[in-house]
Amino acid sequence: VFQKWVNREISNFDYLIQLNTMAGRTYNDLAQYPVFPWILRDYTSEELDLNNPAVFRDLSKPIGVVNEKNAKTVKEKYNFEDPLGMIDKFHYGTHYSNAAGVMHYLIRVEPFTTLHIQLQSGRFDCADRQFHSIPAAWQALMDNPNDVKELIPEFFYFPEFLENQNGFNLGQLQMSKEMVNDVVLPKWAHSPEDFIYKHRKALESEYVSAHLHEWIDLIFGCKQRGPAAVEALNVFY
């Protein structure tokens, strides 16, 4: 598989799906759901220029420190000594992929809606904590070193999860008072289908093809544990 990918006989998308499968990740287990990277950092421009390296996320860094200013907090957390010596050191107390995160992204489609409601003791979580906007989700990652959710494969092929086709009442945002409905898209996307098309194009772009191995090292490879993980600020609780 690796050789095929290097020779560009299979797409970046297919390679990531196969890596996830080999790592034991599966759509049948929310706790081991396939994980995909955030690949862009530009969610505000009117047009998305895939020839400009500045629109892409730095794939060599864990999502928690893509924003340089979070690195200090993350290092401090790692250097904090557990007085009882029971807990191994870590940079992040949460994980880049977990069941709650999958339900968070897929809240508008069943069976994830029902699973989310069960997780929240029989009702929807408060609107402000829901996945209501792609630009806002990215901004939250940049502002908060404790939010380290990577993406799921649906971001690259499944426009329906961005639409509230079932008409669920997801509540209203506190500040703006607007109702949470369809997911708010980046300005450069004119519809959920257009977002998926451009996002998939970005995944297969020259920039991502050249840098994807750096992210794979963090999630599936040599930087997921041990000294290399410490150095890369990539140790999870």
CSV table of C-alpha atoms in Angstrom, one decimal:
chain,number,residue,atom,x,y,z
A,1,VAL,CA,0.0,0.0,0.0
A,2,PHE,CA,2.8,2.4,1.0
A,3,GLN,CA,4.6,1.8,-2.3
A,4,LYS,CA,1.4,2.4,-4.3
A,5,TRP,CA,0.8,5.6,-2.4
A,6,VAL,CA,4.4,6.8,-3.0
A,7,ASN,CA,3.9,6.0,-6.7
A,8,ARG,CA,0.7,8.0,-6.6
A,9,GLU,CA,-1.3,5.0,-7.7
A,10,ILE,CA,-3.8,5.5,-4.9
A,11,SER,CA,-5.2,8.8,-3.6
A,12,ASN,CA,-4.3,10.4,-0.2
A,13,PHE,CA,-7.9,9.7,0.8
A,14,ASP,CA,-7.6,5.9,0.1
A,15,TYR,CA,-4.2,5.7,1.7
A,16,LEU,CA,-5.5,7.3,4.9
A,17,ILE,CA,-8.5,4.9,5.0
A,18,GLN,CA,-6.2,1.9,4.6
A,19,LEU,CA,-3.9,3.2,7.3
A,20,ASN,CA,-6.8,3.6,9.6
A,21,THR,CA,-8.0,0.1,8.9
A,22,MET,CA,-4.5,-1.4,9.4
A,23,ALA,CA,-4.4,0.5,12.8
A,24,GLY,CA,-7.6,-1.3,13.8
A,25,ARG,CA,-9.8,1.8,13.4
A,26,THR,CA,-13.3,1.1,12.1
A,27,TYR,CA,-16.6,2.8,11.4
A,28,ASN,CA,-18.2,0.1,13.7
A,29,ASP,CA,-16.6,1.4,16.8
A,30,LEU,CA,-17.0,5.1,17.8
A,31,ALA,CA,-14.0,4.8,20.2
A,32,GLN,CA,-11.8,3.7,17.4
A,33,TYR,CA,-13.3,5.7,14.5
A,34,PRO,CA,-11.2,6.5,11.5
A,35,VAL,CA,-9.2,9.7,12.0
A,36,PHE,CA,-8.4,12.3,9.3
A,37,PRO,CA,-6.3,15.5,9.6
A,38,TRP,CA,-7.4,19.1,9.5
A,39,ILE,CA,-5.6,20.1,6.4
A,40,LEU,CA,-6.6,23.8,5.9
A,41,ARG,CA,-6.2,26.8,8.0
A,42,ASP,CA,-8.0,29.3,5.8
A,43,TYR,CA,-11.7,29.3,6.5
A,44,THR,CA,-12.3,33.0,6.0
A,45,SER,CA,-11.2,33.9,2.4
A,46,GLU,CA,-13.8,34.4,-0.3
A,47,GLU,CA,-11.7,32.1,-2.6
A,48,LEU,CA,-9.6,29.1,-1.6
A,49,ASP,CA,-6.2,29.2,-3.4
A,50,LEU,CA,-4.7,25.7,-3.2
A,51,ASN,CA,-1.5,26.9,-4.8
A,52,ASN,CA,-0.8,29.0,-1.8
A,53,PRO,CA,1.0,27.1,1.0
A,54,ALA,CA,-0.3,29.6,3.6
A,55,VAL,CA,-3.8,28.2,3.3
A,56,PHE,CA,-2.7,24.8,4.7
A,57,ARG,CA,-2.3,23.7,8.3
A,58,ASP,CA,1.2,22.7,9.4
A,59,LEU,CA,0.9,18.9,9.2
A,60,SER,CA,4.2,18.4,11.1
A,61,LYS,CA,2.6,19.6,14.4
A,62,PRO,CA,-0.2,18.1,16.5
A,63,ILE,CA,-3.4,20.1,16.1
A,64,GLY,CA,-3.0,21.3,19.8
A,65,VAL,CA,0.1,23.3,18.9
A,66,VAL,CA,-0.6,24.4,15.3
A,67,ASN,CA,-1.1,27.7,16.9
A,68,GLU,CA,2.4,28.5,18.2
A,69,LYS,CA,1.1,30.4,21.3
A,70,ASN,CA,-0.4,27.1,22.7
A,71,ALA,CA,3.0,25.4,22.8
A,72,LYS,CA,4.0,27.1,26.1
A,73,THR,CA,0.8,25.9,27.9
A,74,VAL,CA,1.2,22.4,26.5
A,75,LYS,CA,4.9,22.2,27.7
A,76,GLU,CA,3.9,23.4,31.1
A,77,LYS,CA,1.3,20.7,31.4
A,78,TYR,CA,3.8,18.1,30.5
A,79,ASN,CA,6.3,19.4,33.1
A,80,PHE,CA,3.8,19.4,35.9
A,81,GLU,CA,4.7,16.7,38.4
A,82,ASP,CA,2.0,14.4,39.7
A,83,PRO,CA,2.6,14.6,43.5
A,84,LEU,CA,1.6,10.9,43.9
A,85,GLY,CA,3.7,9.8,40.9
A,86,MET,CA,0.7,7.8,39.6
A,87,ILE,CA,0.1,9.5,36.3
A,88,ASP,CA,2.5,9.4,33.4
A,89,LYS,CA,3.3,12.8,32.0
A,90,PHE,CA,1.2,14.1,29.1
A,91,HIS,CA,0.7,17.2,26.9
A,92,TYR,CA,-3.1,16.7,26.3
A,93,GLY,CA,-5.7,15.4,28.7
A,94,THR,CA,-8.1,14.7,25.9
A,95,HIS,CA,-7.6,12.9,22.6
A,96,TYR,CA,-7.6,13.7,18.9
A,97,SER,CA,-10.2,11.1,18.3
A,98,ASN,CA,-13.0,9.8,20.6
A,99,ALA,CA,-16.6,8.7,20.6
A,100,ALA,CA,-17.9,12.1,21.8
A,101,GLY,CA,-16.0,13.8,19.1
A,102,VAL,CA,-17.5,11.6,16.4
A,103,MET,CA,-21.0,12.3,17.7
A,104,HIS,CA,-20.1,16.0,17.9
A,105,TYR,CA,-19.4,16.2,14.2
A,106,LEU,CA,-22.3,13.9,13.1
A,107,ILE,CA,-25.0,15.2,15.4
A,108,ARG,CA,-27.3,16.0,12.5
A,109,VAL,CA,-27.5,12.5,11.1
A,110,GLU,CA,-28.8,9.3,12.7
A,111,PRO,CA,-27.9,7.1,14.5
A,112,PHE,CA,-25.5,9.7,15.9
A,113,THR,CA,-28.2,12.1,16.9
A,114,THR,CA,-29.8,9.6,19.2
A,115,LEU,CA,-26.4,8.5,20.5
A,116,HIS,CA,-25.6,12.2,21.3
A,117,ILE,CA,-28.9,12.6,23.1
A,118,GLN,CA,-28.2,9.5,25.2
A,119,LEU,CA,-24.7,10.7,26.1
A,120,GLN,CA,-26.2,14.1,27.2
A,121,SER,CA,-28.8,12.4,29.5
A,122,GLY,CA,-31.7,12.7,27.2
A,123,ARG,CA,-31.4,16.1,25.5
A,124,PHE,CA,-29.1,18.0,23.1
A,125,ASP,CA,-26.0,19.6,24.6
A,126,CYS,CA,-26.2,23.4,24.9
A,127,ALA,CA,-26.1,25.1,21.5
A,128,ASP,CA,-22.8,26.9,22.0
A,129,ARG,CA,-20.9,23.6,22.5
A,130,GLN,CA,-22.3,22.0,19.4
A,131,PHE,CA,-20.7,21.7,16.0
A,132,HIS,CA,-22.4,24.7,14.4
A,133,SER,CA,-19.7,26.3,12.2
A,134,ILE,CA,-16.5,25.1,10.4
A,135,PRO,CA,-14.7,28.4,10.8
A,136,ALA,CA,-15.7,28.6,14.5
A,137,ALA,CA,-14.6,25.0,15.1
A,138,TRP,CA,-11.1,25.9,13.6
A,139,GLN,CA,-11.0,29.1,15.7
A,140,ALA,CA,-11.7,27.1,18.8
A,141,LEU,CA,-8.8,24.8,18.1
A,142,MET,CA,-6.5,27.8,17.6
A,143,ASP,CA,-7.6,29.5,20.9
A,144,ASN,CA,-7.8,26.4,23.1
A,145,PRO,CA,-4.9,24.0,23.6
A,146,ASN,CA,-7.4,21.6,25.3
A,147,ASP,CA,-9.4,21.2,22.1
A,148,VAL,CA,-7.5,18.7,20.0
A,149,LYS,CA,-10.1,17.1,17.8
A,150,GLU,CA,-8.9,16.1,14.4
A,151,LEU,CA,-11.4,15.4,11.6
A,152,ILE,CA,-13.4,12.3,10.5
A,153,PRO,CA,-13.5,10.9,6.9
A,154,GLU,CA,-17.0,12.3,6.3
A,155,PHE,CA,-15.5,15.8,5.9
A,156,PHE,CA,-14.2,14.6,2.6
A,157,TYR,CA,-17.2,12.8,1.0
A,158,PHE,CA,-20.5,13.3,2.9
A,159,PRO,CA,-22.2,16.7,2.5
A,160,GLU,CA,-25.4,15.6,4.3
A,161,PHE,CA,-23.8,15.7,7.7
A,162,LEU,CA,-23.4,19.5,7.3
A,163,GLU,CA,-27.2,19.9,6.8
A,164,ASN,CA,-30.0,19.7,9.3
A,165,GLN,CA,-32.2,17.7,7.0
A,166,ASN,CA,-34.2,16.2,9.9
A,167,GLY,CA,-35.1,19.6,11.2
A,168,PHE,CA,-33.7,19.0,14.7
A,169,ASN,CA,-34.1,21.8,17.2
A,170,LEU,CA,-30.5,22.3,18.2
A,171,GLY,CA,-31.1,25.4,20.3
A,172,GLN,CA,-29.8,28.9,19.9
A,173,LEU,CA,-26.4,30.5,20.4
A,174,GLN,CA,-26.1,32.7,23.6
A,175,MET,CA,-24.3,35.6,22.1
A,176,SER,CA,-25.9,36.0,18.6
A,177,LYS,CA,-29.2,34.4,19.6
A,178,GLU,CA,-29.2,32.7,16.2
A,179,MET,CA,-30.7,29.2,15.9
A,180,VAL,CA,-28.3,26.3,15.2
A,181,ASN,CA,-29.3,24.7,12.0
A,182,ASP,CA,-27.1,23.8,9.0
A,183,VAL,CA,-23.4,24.0,9.7
A,184,VAL,CA,-22.0,27.4,8.8
A,185,LEU,CA,-19.5,26.9,6.0
A,186,PRO,CA,-16.3,28.8,5.1
A,187,LYS,CA,-16.9,31.8,2.8
A,188,TRP,CA,-15.2,30.0,-0.1
A,189,ALA,CA,-17.8,27.2,0.0
A,190,HIS,CA,-21.1,27.9,-1.6
A,191,SER,CA,-22.9,24.8,-0.5
A,192,PRO,CA,-22.2,21.6,1.5
A,193,GLU,CA,-21.4,19.8,-1.8
A,194,ASP,CA,-19.1,22.6,-2.8
A,195,PHE,CA,-17.3,22.4,0.6
A,196,ILE,CA,-16.8,18.7,0.2
A,197,TYR,CA,-15.6,19.0,-3.4
A,198,LYS,CA,-13.0,21.7,-2.5
A,199,HIS,CA,-12.0,20.1,0.8
A,200,ARG,CA,-11.3,16.8,-1.0
A,201,LYS,CA,-9.4,18.7,-3.7
A,202,ALA,CA,-7.3,20.2,-1.0
A,203,LEU,CA,-6.6,16.7,0.5
A,204,GLU,CA,-5.3,15.6,-2.9
A,205,SER,CA,-3.3,18.8,-3.5
A,206,GLU,CA,0.4,18.9,-4.2
A,207,TYR,CA,1.1,20.5,-0.8
A,208,VAL,CA,-0.8,17.9,1.2
A,209,SER,CA,0.7,15.1,-0.9
A,210,ALA,CA,4.2,16.4,0.0
A,211,HIS,CA,3.5,16.8,3.8
A,212,LEU,CA,0.9,14.2,4.7
A,213,HIS,CA,3.6,11.7,5.9
A,214,GLU,CA,4.5,14.2,8.7
A,215,TRP,CA,1.0,13.9,10.2
A,216,ILE,CA,1.0,10.2,9.7
A,217,ASP,CA,4.2,10.0,11.8
A,218,LEU,CA,2.3,11.7,14.6
A,219,ILE,CA,-0.8,9.5,14.5
A,220,PHE,CA,0.3,6.2,13.2
A,221,GLY,CA,4.1,6.3,13.1
A,222,CYS,CA,7.4,7.0,14.9
A,223,LYS,CA,6.2,10.1,16.8
A,224,GLN,CA,3.1,8.6,18.5
A,225,ARG,CA,5.1,7.6,21.7
A,226,GLY,CA,8.5,7.6,23.3
A,227,PRO,CA,11.1,10.4,23.1
A,228,ALA,CA,10.0,11.4,19.6
A,229,ALA,CA,6.5,12.0,20.8
A,230,VAL,CA,7.7,14.1,23.8
A,231,GLU,CA,9.8,16.2,21.4
A,232,ALA,CA,6.9,16.7,19.0
A,233,LEU,CA,4.6,17.8,21.9
A,234,ASN,CA,2.5,14.7,21.0
A,235,VAL,CA,1.9,12.8,24.3
A,236,PHE,CA,-1.7,12.0,25.2
A,237,TYR,CA,-3.1,11.1,28.6
